[in-house]
Each structure stands twice: as structure tokens, then as C-alpha cells.
Amino acid sequence: MRFNLRFCCWVLMTSQLSLCSSFLLSRRAIGSSCSCRDVGSRKNPPNSSLFERSGDDKNDESNNERPVNDLDIFGQPKSKQRRNIVDEGDIRGPDRIKSCIPYVLVMIDGDAFGKYIYERIPPLGTLDYVLLRPIVEGVQAAPFLGVVLFALFALGPRLTNQSREVRFNAQQAVFLDIAILFPTLIGEALVDAHLPRAFLEPAANFVWYTYVSAVVYCVSSNLRGKIPNQIPFISRAADTAIGPF
């Protein structure tokens, strides 16, 4: 009887131990499989590129965007603000025309030096006869009219509060007229000397080319809005005469 009880207890104990050992083995197997899955998931994370855009795809899309034409038909940027058209230069507006008027005095007093040139170049003679000769003859016919014009261009711009550019050109025209006065006096003094034409013609032509070149330079500069202050000696004297204002 005692032997049967002991045998039954031993069977129960061995069965319990076998159940416990099988349970422990199953727990270890489950734990090891879970750890393997965790390691695998860490080593090989789930690929989400199927649902998200990579950086290269984004760059490709940005590069494949349709280019925007920002140029006009002249090749200039459309966003560039166009500047308003204004008078550019040192001389502005009506002052450009006013600055050219005083040089008529130089053309009147120096017209006699172009006698030989007008003879050799008939078109210039015709142009002088039509445009300038009537004014020259009118000034010579009226006594003291040349002196009045000289004083008008010398003092008029200052008394009428003209701009500095107009006053500069008037003063420069007066100085050019004074420069022409010296060869005029020399020519009148040599009238009775009966010098040959081979001597008189080059001298007269030199004076004519010199003052005409100066007048053309001054008038063209004024019309372009630039102060004609590059005549040697005379421009500096005119600038000093009118002062800084």
C-alpha cells in the first residue's frame, strides 16, 4: 500500500516536472524568436520608400519644372523697372538752346576770314550767303550794334539770372569773340601792305577753321547736354569769370 502511494507520488512529480520543463522550454523558444525578430527589424527597417518621395526624386522634380521666361522681346528682364525718360546731362531742357545762341556773335565777327574758303567751296559760300551774310550786313549797317550785342551776351545772362551753364557759354562766346579780335586788327593793319595771297589765304583759313571748329564743338556739346569746357585757356577763363555759382 505504501509502495503504491510512493509510486503514484513519484509519477505525479515527474509529470509536473516534465510539464514545467516543457513550459520553460516553450517560453525560451518564444523569447528567442521575439529577440530575433527585434534584431532583424533593427537591421532591416521597413522600407517606406514605396510611400514616401526620396530626395533624389524631389530634386528631379524640381529640375524638371517648367522654366519661366523672365525676358522681354528685347532680352531685358521683365522685372527690371524701366527708368523714366528724363533729360540727362549737365545742361537740361531749354538751356540747351539758350547756350547755343551766344555763339552767333562769334560767327558774325569771324565771317570775313572765310572769304577764300567760300571761293574755293561754292556750296559753303551759298550757305553763308543765305544764312549768315544778311545778319552780318545788318550788324555792319547799324552803328554800334556789334558793341550792343557784345555787351548783351556779356552782361545779359547775369542780369536775367540765367543758369550757370547758360552764363558759362555766353562768357565763353565773348572770350572767343575777343580772341578773333586780334587777327582782325592785324588784318586791318596789313591792308595797305599788299601782301601776296599765298600769305593771306593760309592765315585767314587758319583763323576760320579754328573758330568754326570751336563753335561746332560748343553747339554740339550743348545740344547733347554736355558743358563745352574743353577749349584750352578760354574755357578755364570763362569758368573763372562766372564764379562757382
Coordinates of N, CA and C in Angstrom, one line a residue:
M1 N 0.8 -1.2 0.0 CA 0.0 0.0 0.0 C 0.9 1.2 0.0
R2 N 1.9 1.3 0.9 CA 2.8 2.4 0.9 C 3.6 2.5 -0.4
F3 N 3.9 1.4 -1.0 CA 4.7 1.4 -2.2 C 3.9 2.0 -3.3
N4 N 2.6 1.7 -3.4 CA 1.7 2.2 -4.4 C 1.6 3.7 -4.3
L5 N 1.5 4.2 -3.0 CA 1.3 5.6 -2.8 C 2.6 6.4 -3.2
R6 N 3.7 5.8 -2.9 CA 5.0 6.4 -3.2 C 5.2 6.4 -4.8
F7 N 4.7 5.4 -5.4 CA 4.9 5.3 -6.8 C 4.0 6.3 -7.5
C8 N 2.8 6.5 -7.0 CA 1.9 7.5 -7.5 C 2.4 8.9 -7.3
C9 N 3.0 9.1 -6.2 CA 3.6 10.5 -5.9 C 4.7 10.7 -6.9
W10 N 5.5 9.7 -7.1 CA 6.7 9.9 -8.0 C 6.2 10.1 -9.4
V11 N 5.2 9.5 -9.9 CA 4.6 9.7 -11.2 C 4.1 11.1 -11.3
L12 N 3.4 11.6 -10.3 CA 2.8 12.9 -10.3 C 3.9 14.0 -10.4
M13 N 5.0 13.7 -9.6 CA 6.1 14.7 -9.5 C 6.8 14.7 -10.8
T14 N 7.1 13.6 -11.4 CA 7.8 13.6 -12.7 C 6.9 14.2 -13.8
S15 N 5.6 14.0 -13.7 CA 4.7 14.6 -14.7 C 4.7 16.1 -14.6
Q16 N 4.7 16.6 -13.3 CA 4.7 18.0 -13.0 C 6.0 18.6 -13.5
L17 N 7.2 17.9 -13.2 CA 8.5 18.4 -13.7 C 8.6 18.5 -15.2
S18 N 8.0 17.4 -15.8 CA 8.1 17.4 -17.3 C 7.2 18.6 -17.9
L19 N 6.1 18.8 -17.2 CA 5.3 19.9 -17.7 C 6.0 21.3 -17.5
C20 N 6.6 21.4 -16.3 CA 7.4 22.7 -16.0 C 8.5 22.9 -17.0
S21 N 9.2 21.8 -17.2 CA 10.4 21.9 -18.2 C 9.9 22.2 -19.6
S22 N 8.8 21.6 -20.0 CA 8.3 21.9 -21.3 C 7.8 23.3 -21.4
F23 N 7.2 23.8 -20.3 CA 6.7 25.2 -20.3 C 7.9 26.2 -20.4
L24 N 8.9 25.9 -19.6 CA 10.1 26.7 -19.6 C 10.8 26.7 -21.0
L25 N 10.9 25.6 -21.6 CA 11.4 25.5 -23.0 C 10.6 26.3 -24.0
S26 N 9.3 26.2 -23.8 CA 8.5 26.9 -24.8 C 8.6 28.4 -24.6
R27 N 8.8 28.9 -23.3 CA 9.0 30.3 -23.1 C 10.3 30.8 -23.6
R28 N 11.3 29.9 -23.5 CA 12.6 30.3 -24.1 C 12.6 30.4 -25.6
A29 N 11.9 29.5 -26.2 CA 11.7 29.4 -27.6 C 11.0 30.7 -28.1
I30 N 9.9 31.0 -27.4 CA 9.2 32.2 -27.8 C 10.0 33.5 -27.6
G31 N 10.8 33.6 -26.5 CA 11.6 34.7 -26.2 C 12.7 34.9 -27.3
S32 N 13.3 33.7 -27.6 CA 14.4 33.8 -28.6 C 13.9 34.2 -30.0
S33 N 12.7 33.8 -30.4 CA 12.1 34.2 -31.6 C 11.7 35.6 -31.7
C34 N 11.3 36.2 -30.5 CA 10.9 37.6 -30.5 C 12.2 38.4 -30.6
S35 N 13.3 38.0 -29.9 CA 14.5 38.7 -30.0 C 15.1 38.7 -31.4
C36 N 14.9 37.6 -32.1 CA 15.4 37.5 -33.4 C 14.6 38.5 -34.3
R37 N 13.3 38.5 -34.1 CA 12.5 39.4 -34.9 C 12.9 40.9 -34.6
D38 N 13.2 41.2 -33.3 CA 13.6 42.6 -33.0 C 14.9 43.0 -33.7
V39 N 15.9 42.0 -33.6 CA 17.2 42.3 -34.2 C 17.0 42.4 -35.7
G40 N 16.2 41.6 -36.3 CA 16.0 41.7 -37.8 C 15.3 43.0 -38.1
S41 N 14.4 43.4 -37.3 CA 13.7 44.6 -37.6 C 14.7 45.8 -37.5
R42 N 15.6 45.7 -36.5 CA 16.6 46.8 -36.3 C 17.6 46.8 -37.5
K43 N 18.0 45.6 -37.9 CA 19.0 45.6 -39.0 C 18.3 46.0 -40.3
N44 N 17.1 45.5 -40.5 CA 16.4 45.8 -41.8 C 15.1 46.5 -41.5
P45 N 15.2 47.8 -41.3 CA 13.9 48.6 -41.0 C 13.0 48.5 -42.2
P46 N 11.7 48.6 -41.9 CA 10.7 48.6 -43.0 C 11.0 49.6 -44.1
N47 N 10.9 49.2 -45.3 CA 11.2 50.1 -46.4 C 9.9 51.0 -46.7
S48 N 10.1 52.3 -46.3 CA 8.9 53.2 -46.5 C 9.1 54.0 -47.8
S49 N 10.1 53.7 -48.6 CA 10.3 54.4 -49.9 C 9.2 54.2 -50.8
L50 N 8.4 53.2 -50.6 CA 7.3 53.0 -51.6 C 6.2 54.0 -51.4
F51 N 6.1 54.6 -50.2 CA 5.1 55.5 -49.9 C 5.6 57.0 -49.7
E52 N 6.9 57.2 -49.6 CA 7.5 58.5 -49.5 C 8.4 58.8 -50.6
R53 N 8.6 60.1 -51.0 CA 9.5 60.5 -52.0 C 10.9 60.7 -51.5
S54 N 11.8 60.2 -52.2 CA 13.2 60.3 -51.8 C 13.7 61.7 -52.2
G55 N 14.9 62.1 -51.7 CA 15.5 63.4 -52.0 C 15.8 63.5 -53.5
D56 N 16.3 62.4 -54.1 CA 16.6 62.5 -55.5 C 15.4 62.7 -56.4
D57 N 14.3 62.1 -56.0 CA 13.0 62.3 -56.7 C 12.6 63.7 -56.6
K58 N 12.7 64.3 -55.4 CA 12.3 65.7 -55.3 C 13.2 66.6 -56.1
N59 N 14.6 66.3 -56.1 CA 15.5 67.1 -56.9 C 15.2 67.0 -58.4
D60 N 14.8 65.7 -58.8 CA 14.5 65.5 -60.2 C 13.3 66.3 -60.6
E61 N 12.3 66.3 -59.7 CA 11.0 67.1 -60.0 C 11.3 68.5 -60.0
S62 N 12.2 69.0 -59.1 CA 12.5 70.5 -59.1 C 13.3 70.8 -60.4
N63 N 14.1 69.9 -60.8 CA 14.9 70.2 -62.1 C 14.0 70.1 -63.3
N64 N 12.9 69.3 -63.2 CA 12.1 69.1 -64.4 C 10.9 70.1 -64.4
E65 N 11.0 71.1 -63.5 CA 9.9 72.1 -63.5 C 10.0 72.9 -64.8
R66 N 8.9 73.4 -65.3 CA 8.9 74.2 -66.5 C 9.6 75.5 -66.3
P67 N 10.6 75.9 -67.1 CA 11.3 77.1 -66.9 C 10.4 78.3 -67.2
V68 N 10.6 79.4 -66.4 CA 9.8 80.6 -66.6 C 10.6 81.6 -67.4
N69 N 10.0 82.1 -68.4 CA 10.7 83.1 -69.3 C 10.5 84.5 -68.6
D70 N 11.6 85.0 -68.1 CA 11.6 86.3 -67.5 C 12.2 87.4 -68.3
L71 N 12.3 87.2 -69.6 CA 12.9 88.2 -70.5 C 11.8 88.7 -71.5
D72 N 12.0 90.0 -71.8 CA 11.1 90.5 -72.8 C 11.6 90.3 -74.2
I73 N 11.0 90.9 -75.2 CA 11.4 90.6 -76.6 C 12.7 91.3 -76.9
F74 N 13.2 92.2 -76.1 CA 14.5 92.8 -76.3 C 15.6 92.2 -75.4
G75 N 15.2 91.1 -74.7 CA 16.2 90.4 -74.0 C 16.5 91.0 -72.6
Q76 N 15.7 91.9 -72.2 CA 15.8 92.6 -70.9 C 14.9 91.9 -69.9
P77 N 15.3 91.8 -68.6 CA 14.4 91.3 -67.5 C 13.1 92.0 -67.4
K78 N 12.0 91.3 -67.3 CA 10.7 91.9 -67.2 C 10.5 92.6 -65.9
S79 N 11.2 92.0 -64.8 CA 11.1 92.6 -63.5 C 11.8 93.9 -63.3
K80 N 12.7 94.2 -64.3 CA 13.5 95.4 -64.2 C 12.6 96.6 -64.4
Q81 N 12.7 97.5 -63.4 CA 11.9 98.7 -63.6 C 12.5 99.6 -64.6
R82 N 11.7 100.1 -65.5 CA 12.1 101.0 -66.5 C 12.3 102.4 -66.0
R83 N 13.4 103.0 -66.3 CA 13.6 104.3 -65.8 C 12.8 105.3 -66.6
N84 N 12.4 106.3 -66.0 CA 11.6 107.4 -66.6 C 12.6 108.1 -67.6
I85 N 12.1 108.5 -68.7 CA 12.9 109.2 -69.7 C 12.9 110.7 -69.2
V86 N 14.1 111.1 -68.8 CA 14.4 112.5 -68.4 C 15.5 113.0 -69.1
D87 N 15.7 114.3 -69.1 CA 16.8 115.0 -69.7 C 18.1 114.6 -68.9
E88 N 19.0 114.0 -69.6 CA 20.3 113.6 -69.0 C 21.4 114.5 -69.4
G89 N 22.3 114.8 -68.5 CA 23.4 115.7 -68.9 C 23.5 116.8 -68.0
D90 N 24.5 117.7 -68.2 CA 24.7 118.8 -67.3 C 23.8 120.0 -67.7
I91 N 23.4 120.1 -69.0 CA 22.5 121.1 -69.4 C 21.2 120.5 -69.8
R92 N 20.1 121.1 -69.2 CA 18.8 120.5 -69.3 C 17.8 121.4 -70.0
G93 N 16.9 120.8 -70.7 CA 15.7 121.5 -71.2 C 16.0 122.6 -72.2
P94 N 15.3 123.8 -72.0 CA 15.6 124.9 -72.9 C 17.0 125.5 -72.8
D95 N 17.7 125.3 -71.7 CA 19.0 125.8 -71.6 C 20.0 125.3 -72.7
R96 N 19.6 124.2 -73.3 CA 20.5 123.7 -74.4 C 20.4 124.7 -75.6
I97 N 19.3 125.2 -75.9 CA 19.1 126.1 -77.0 C 19.7 127.5 -76.6
K98 N 19.4 127.9 -75.4 CA 19.9 129.2 -74.9 C 21.4 129.2 -74.9
S99 N 22.1 128.1 -74.6 CA 23.5 128.1 -74.5 C 24.2 128.2 -75.9
C100 N 23.4 127.9 -77.0 CA 24.0 127.9 -78.3 C 23.9 129.3 -79.0
I101 N 22.9 130.2 -78.5 CA 22.7 131.5 -79.1 C 23.9 132.4 -79.0
P102 N 24.6 132.5 -77.9 CA 25.7 133.4 -77.9 C 26.8 133.2 -78.9
Y103 N 26.9 132.0 -79.5 CA 28.0 131.8 -80.5 C 27.7 132.4 -81.8
V104 N 26.5 132.9 -82.0 CA 26.2 133.7 -83.2 C 27.1 134.9 -83.3
L105 N 27.4 135.5 -82.2 CA 28.3 136.6 -82.1 C 29.7 136.3 -82.7
V106 N 30.2 135.1 -82.4 CA 31.5 134.6 -83.0 C 31.4 134.4 -84.5
M107 N 30.3 133.9 -84.9 CA 30.1 133.6 -86.4 C 30.1 135.0 -87.1
I108 N 29.4 136.0 -86.6 CA 29.3 137.3 -87.2 C 30.7 137.9 -87.4
D109 N 31.4 138.0 -86.3 CA 32.7 138.7 -86.3 C 33.8 137.9 -87.0
G110 N 33.6 136.6 -87.2 CA 34.7 135.9 -87.9 C 34.3 135.5 -89.3
D111 N 33.2 136.0 -89.8 CA 32.8 135.6 -91.1 C 33.7 136.1 -92.2
A112 N 34.4 137.2 -92.0 CA 35.3 137.7 -93.0 C 36.5 136.8 -93.3
F113 N 36.9 136.0 -92.3 CA 38.0 135.1 -92.5 C 37.7 133.9 -93.4
G114 N 36.5 133.7 -93.8 CA 36.1 132.6 -94.7 C 36.0 133.0 -96.1
K115 N 36.5 134.2 -96.5 CA 36.4 134.6 -97.8 C 37.0 133.7 -98.8
Y116 N 38.2 133.2 -98.6 CA 38.9 132.3 -99.5 C 38.3 130.9 -99.5
I117 N 37.8 130.5 -98.4 CA 37.2 129.2 -98.4 C 35.9 129.2 -99.1
Y118 N 35.1 130.3 -99.0 CA 33.9 130.4 -99.7 C 34.1 130.4 -101.2
E119 N 35.2 131.0 -101.6 CA 35.6 131.0 -103.1 C 35.9 129.6 -103.6
R120 N 36.6 128.8 -102.8 CA 37.1 127.5 -103.2 C 36.0 126.5 -103.1
I121 N 35.1 126.7 -102.1 CA 34.0 125.7 -101.9 C 32.7 126.5 -102.1
P122 N 32.1 126.5 -103.3 CA 30.9 127.3 -103.6 C 29.7 126.9 -102.7
P123 N 29.4 125.6 -102.4 CA 28.3 125.3 -101.5 C 28.4 126.0 -100.2
L124 N 29.6 126.1 -99.6 CA 29.7 126.8 -98.3 C 29.5 128.3 -98.5
G125 N 29.9 128.8 -99.7 CA 29.6 130.2 -100.0 C 28.2 130.5 -100.1
T126 N 27.4 129.6 -100.7 CA 26.0 129.8 -100.9 C 25.3 129.7 -99.5
L127 N 25.7 128.8 -98.7 CA 25.1 128.6 -97.4 C 25.4 129.9 -96.5
D128 N 26.6 130.4 -96.6 CA 26.9 131.6 -95.9 C 26.1 132.8 -96.4
Y129 N 25.9 132.9 -97.7 CA 25.2 134.0 -98.3 C 23.7 134.0 -97.9
V130 N 23.2 132.8 -97.7 CA 21.7 132.7 -97.4 C 21.5 132.8 -95.9
L131 N 22.3 132.2 -95.1 CA 22.0 132.2 -93.6 C 22.7 133.3 -92.8
L132 N 24.0 133.5 -93.1 CA 24.8 134.3 -92.2 C 25.0 135.7 -92.8
R133 N 25.2 135.8 -94.1 CA 25.5 137.1 -94.7 C 24.5 138.2 -94.4
P134 N 23.2 138.0 -94.4 CA 22.2 139.0 -94.1 C 22.4 139.6 -92.6
I135 N 22.7 138.7 -91.7 CA 22.9 139.1 -90.3 C 24.2 140.0 -90.2
V136 N 25.2 139.5 -90.9 CA 26.5 140.3 -90.9 C 26.3 141.7 -91.5
E137 N 25.7 141.7 -92.6 CA 25.4 143.0 -93.2 C 24.5 143.9 -92.4
G138 N 23.5 143.3 -91.7 CA 22.7 144.1 -90.8 C 23.5 144.7 -89.6
V139 N 24.3 143.9 -89.0 CA 25.1 144.4 -87.9 C 26.1 145.5 -88.4
Q140 N 26.7 145.3 -89.5 CA 27.7 146.3 -90.0 C 27.0 147.6 -90.5
A141 N 25.7 147.5 -90.9 CA 25.0 148.7 -91.3 C 24.6 149.5 -90.1
A142 N 24.2 148.9 -89.0 CA 23.8 149.7 -87.8 C 25.0 150.1 -87.0
P143 N 25.2 151.3 -86.7 CA 26.4 151.7 -85.9 C 26.2 151.2 -84.4
F144 N 27.3 150.8 -83.9 CA 27.4 150.3 -82.5 C 26.5 149.1 -82.2
L145 N 25.9 148.5 -83.3 CA 25.1 147.3 -83.0 C 26.0 146.1 -82.5
G146 N 27.2 146.0 -83.1 CA 28.1 145.0 -82.7 C 28.5 145.1 -81.2
V147 N 28.7 146.4 -80.8 CA 29.1 146.6 -79.4 C 27.9 146.3 -78.5
V148 N 26.7 146.6 -78.9 CA 25.5 146.3 -78.1 C 25.3 144.8 -78.0
L149 N 25.5 144.0 -79.1 CA 25.5 142.6 -79.0 C 26.5 142.0 -78.0
F150 N 27.7 142.6 -78.1 CA 28.8 142.1 -77.3 C 28.4 142.3 -75.8
A151 N 27.9 143.5 -75.5 CA 27.5 143.8 -74.1 C 26.3 143.0 -73.7
L152 N 25.4 142.7 -74.6 CA 24.2 141.9 -74.3 C 24.6 140.5 -73.9
F153 N 25.5 139.9 -74.6 CA 25.9 138.5 -74.3 C 26.8 138.4 -73.1
A154 N 27.6 139.5 -72.9 CA 28.5 139.5 -71.7 C 27.8 139.8 -70.4
L155 N 26.7 140.6 -70.4 CA 26.1 141.0 -69.2 C 24.6 140.5 -69.0
G156 N 24.0 140.2 -70.2 CA 22.6 139.8 -70.2 C 22.3 138.6 -69.3
P157 N 23.0 137.5 -69.5 CA 22.7 136.3 -68.7 C 22.9 136.5 -67.2
R158 N 23.8 137.4 -66.8 CA 23.9 137.6 -65.4 C 22.7 138.4 -64.8
L159 N 22.3 139.4 -65.6 CA 21.2 140.3 -65.2 C 19.9 139.6 -65.2
T160 N 19.7 138.6 -66.0 CA 18.4 137.9 -66.1 C 18.4 136.6 -65.3
N161 N 19.4 136.4 -64.5 CA 19.5 135.2 -63.6 C 19.4 133.9 -64.3
Q162 N 20.1 133.8 -65.4 CA 20.1 132.5 -66.2 C 20.9 131.5 -65.4
S163 N 20.8 130.2 -65.8 CA 21.5 129.1 -65.2 C 23.0 129.3 -65.4
R164 N 23.8 128.6 -64.6 CA 25.2 128.7 -64.7 C 25.7 128.2 -66.1
E165 N 25.1 127.2 -66.6 CA 25.5 126.7 -67.9 C 25.3 127.7 -69.0
V166 N 24.2 128.4 -69.0 CA 24.0 129.5 -70.0 C 25.0 130.6 -69.8
R167 N 25.2 131.0 -68.6 CA 26.2 132.1 -68.4 C 27.6 131.7 -68.8
F168 N 27.9 130.4 -68.6 CA 29.3 129.9 -69.0 C 29.4 130.0 -70.5
N169 N 28.4 129.5 -71.2 CA 28.5 129.6 -72.7 C 28.5 131.0 -73.2
A170 N 27.8 131.9 -72.6 CA 27.8 133.3 -73.0 C 29.2 133.9 -72.8
Q171 N 29.7 133.6 -71.6 CA 31.1 134.2 -71.3 C 32.1 133.5 -72.2
Q172 N 32.0 132.3 -72.6 CA 33.0 131.6 -73.5 C 32.8 132.2 -74.9
A173 N 31.6 132.5 -75.3 CA 31.4 133.1 -76.6 C 32.1 134.5 -76.7
V174 N 31.9 135.2 -75.6 CA 32.6 136.5 -75.5 C 34.1 136.4 -75.6
F175 N 34.7 135.5 -74.9 CA 36.1 135.3 -75.0 C 36.6 134.8 -76.4
L176 N 35.8 134.0 -77.0 CA 36.1 133.6 -78.4 C 36.1 134.8 -79.3
D177 N 35.1 135.7 -79.1 CA 35.0 136.9 -80.0 C 36.2 137.8 -79.7
I178 N 36.6 137.9 -78.5 CA 37.8 138.7 -78.2 C 39.0 138.1 -78.8
A179 N 39.1 136.7 -78.8 CA 40.2 136.1 -79.5 C 40.3 136.3 -81.0
I180 N 39.1 136.5 -81.6 CA 39.0 136.8 -83.0 C 39.4 138.2 -83.3
L181 N 39.2 139.1 -82.3 CA 39.5 140.5 -82.5 C 41.0 140.7 -82.8
F182 N 41.9 139.9 -82.3 CA 43.4 140.2 -82.5 C 43.7 139.9 -84.0
P183 N 43.4 138.8 -84.6 CA 43.7 138.7 -86.0 C 42.9 139.7 -86.9
T184 N 41.8 140.1 -86.4 CA 41.1 141.1 -87.2 C 41.8 142.4 -87.2
L185 N 42.4 142.8 -86.1 CA 43.2 144.0 -86.0 C 44.5 143.9 -86.8
I186 N 45.1 142.7 -86.8 CA 46.3 142.5 -87.6 C 46.0 142.6 -89.1
G187 N 44.9 142.0 -89.5 CA 44.5 142.0 -90.9 C 44.2 143.4 -91.4
E188 N 43.5 144.2 -90.6 CA 43.2 145.6 -91.0 C 44.5 146.4 -91.0
A189 N 45.5 146.1 -90.2 CA 46.7 146.8 -90.2 C 47.6 146.5 -91.4
L190 N 47.4 145.3 -92.0 CA 48.2 144.9 -93.2 C 47.4 145.1 -94.5
V191 N 46.3 145.8 -94.5 CA 45.6 146.0 -95.7 C 46.4 146.8 -96.7
D192 N 47.1 147.8 -96.3 CA 47.9 148.7 -97.2 C 49.3 148.0 -97.5
A193 N 49.6 146.9 -96.9 CA 50.9 146.3 -97.1 C 50.9 145.5 -98.5
H194 N 49.7 145.2 -99.0 CA 49.6 144.5 -100.3 C 50.4 143.2 -100.2
L195 N 50.1 142.4 -99.2 CA 50.8 141.1 -99.1 C 50.2 140.1 -100.1
P196 N 51.0 139.2 -100.6 CA 50.5 138.2 -101.6 C 49.4 137.3 -101.0
R197 N 48.6 136.8 -101.9 CA 47.5 135.9 -101.4 C 48.1 134.6 -100.9
A198 N 49.2 134.2 -101.3 CA 49.9 133.0 -100.8 C 50.1 133.1 -99.3
F199 N 50.2 134.3 -98.8 CA 50.4 134.5 -97.4 C 49.1 134.8 -96.6
L200 N 48.2 135.5 -97.3 CA 47.0 135.9 -96.6 C 46.0 134.7 -96.5
E201 N 45.9 133.9 -97.6 CA 44.9 132.9 -97.6 C 45.2 131.8 -96.5
P202 N 46.4 131.3 -96.3 CA 46.6 130.3 -95.2 C 46.3 130.9 -93.9
A203 N 46.7 132.2 -93.7 CA 46.4 132.8 -92.4 C 44.9 132.9 -92.1
A204 N 44.2 133.4 -93.1 CA 42.7 133.6 -92.9 C 42.0 132.3 -92.8
N205 N 42.5 131.3 -93.5 CA 41.8 129.9 -93.4 C 42.1 129.3 -92.1
F206 N 43.3 129.5 -91.5 CA 43.6 129.0 -90.2 C 42.7 129.6 -89.1
V207 N 42.5 130.9 -89.2 CA 41.6 131.6 -88.2 C 40.1 131.0 -88.4
W208 N 39.7 130.9 -89.7 CA 38.3 130.4 -89.9 C 38.1 129.0 -89.4
Y209 N 39.1 128.1 -89.7 CA 38.9 126.7 -89.3 C 39.0 126.6 -87.7
T210 N 39.8 127.5 -87.1 CA 39.9 127.4 -85.7 C 38.6 127.8 -85.0
Y211 N 38.1 129.0 -85.4 CA 36.9 129.4 -84.6 C 35.6 128.6 -85.0
V212 N 35.5 128.1 -86.3 CA 34.4 127.3 -86.7 C 34.4 126.0 -85.9
S213 N 35.6 125.4 -85.8 CA 35.8 124.2 -85.0 C 35.3 124.3 -83.6
A214 N 35.7 125.5 -83.0 CA 35.3 125.8 -81.6 C 33.8 125.9 -81.5
V215 N 33.2 126.6 -82.5 CA 31.7 126.9 -82.4 C 31.0 125.5 -82.6
V216 N 31.4 124.7 -83.6 CA 30.8 123.4 -83.8 C 30.9 122.5 -82.5
Y217 N 32.0 122.5 -81.9 CA 32.2 121.8 -80.7 C 31.3 122.2 -79.6
C218 N 31.2 123.6 -79.4 CA 30.3 124.1 -78.3 C 28.9 123.8 -78.6
V219 N 28.4 124.1 -79.8 CA 27.0 123.9 -80.2 C 26.6 122.4 -80.0
S220 N 27.4 121.5 -80.6 CA 27.1 120.1 -80.5 C 27.1 119.6 -79.0
S221 N 28.0 120.1 -78.2 CA 28.1 119.7 -76.8 C 26.8 120.2 -76.1
N222 N 26.4 121.4 -76.4 CA 25.2 121.9 -75.7 C 24.0 121.2 -76.1
L223 N 23.9 120.8 -77.3 CA 22.7 120.1 -77.8 C 22.6 118.7 -77.2
R224 N 23.8 118.1 -76.8 CA 23.8 116.8 -76.2 C 23.8 116.9 -74.7
G225 N 23.7 118.1 -74.2 CA 23.6 118.3 -72.7 C 24.9 118.3 -72.0
K226 N 26.0 118.5 -72.7 CA 27.3 118.5 -72.1 C 27.9 119.9 -72.1
I227 N 28.5 120.3 -71.0 CA 29.2 121.6 -71.0 C 30.4 121.6 -71.8
P228 N 30.6 122.5 -72.8 CA 31.8 122.6 -73.7 C 32.9 123.3 -73.0
N229 N 33.5 122.6 -72.1 CA 34.6 123.2 -71.3 C 36.0 122.7 -71.5
Q230 N 36.2 122.3 -72.8 CA 37.5 121.7 -73.1 C 38.3 122.5 -74.1
I231 N 37.9 123.8 -74.3 CA 38.7 124.7 -75.1 C 39.9 125.2 -74.3
P232 N 41.1 125.0 -74.8 CA 42.3 125.5 -74.0 C 42.2 127.0 -73.7
F233 N 42.5 127.3 -72.4 CA 42.7 128.6 -71.9 C 41.3 129.3 -71.8
I234 N 40.5 129.3 -72.9 CA 39.3 130.1 -72.9 C 38.2 129.5 -72.0
S235 N 38.1 128.2 -72.0 CA 37.1 127.6 -71.1 C 37.4 127.8 -69.6
R236 N 38.7 127.7 -69.3 CA 39.1 128.0 -67.9 C 38.8 129.5 -67.5
A237 N 39.1 130.4 -68.5 CA 38.9 131.8 -68.2 C 37.4 132.1 -68.0
A238 N 36.6 131.4 -68.9 CA 35.1 131.6 -68.8 C 34.6 131.1 -67.5
D239 N 35.1 129.9 -67.0 CA 34.6 129.3 -65.8 C 35.0 130.2 -64.6
T240 N 36.2 130.8 -64.7 CA 36.7 131.7 -63.6 C 35.8 133.0 -63.6
A241 N 35.5 133.4 -64.7 CA 34.8 134.7 -64.8 C 33.4 134.6 -64.2
I242 N 32.7 133.5 -64.4 CA 31.3 133.4 -63.9 C 31.2 133.0 -62.5
G243 N 32.3 132.5 -61.9 CA 32.3 132.1 -60.5 C 31.7 130.7 -60.3
P244 N 31.7 130.3 -59.0 CA 31.3 128.9 -58.7 C 29.8 128.7 -58.7
F245 N 29.0 129.8 -58.8 CA 27.5 129.7 -58.7 C 26.9 130.3 -59.9

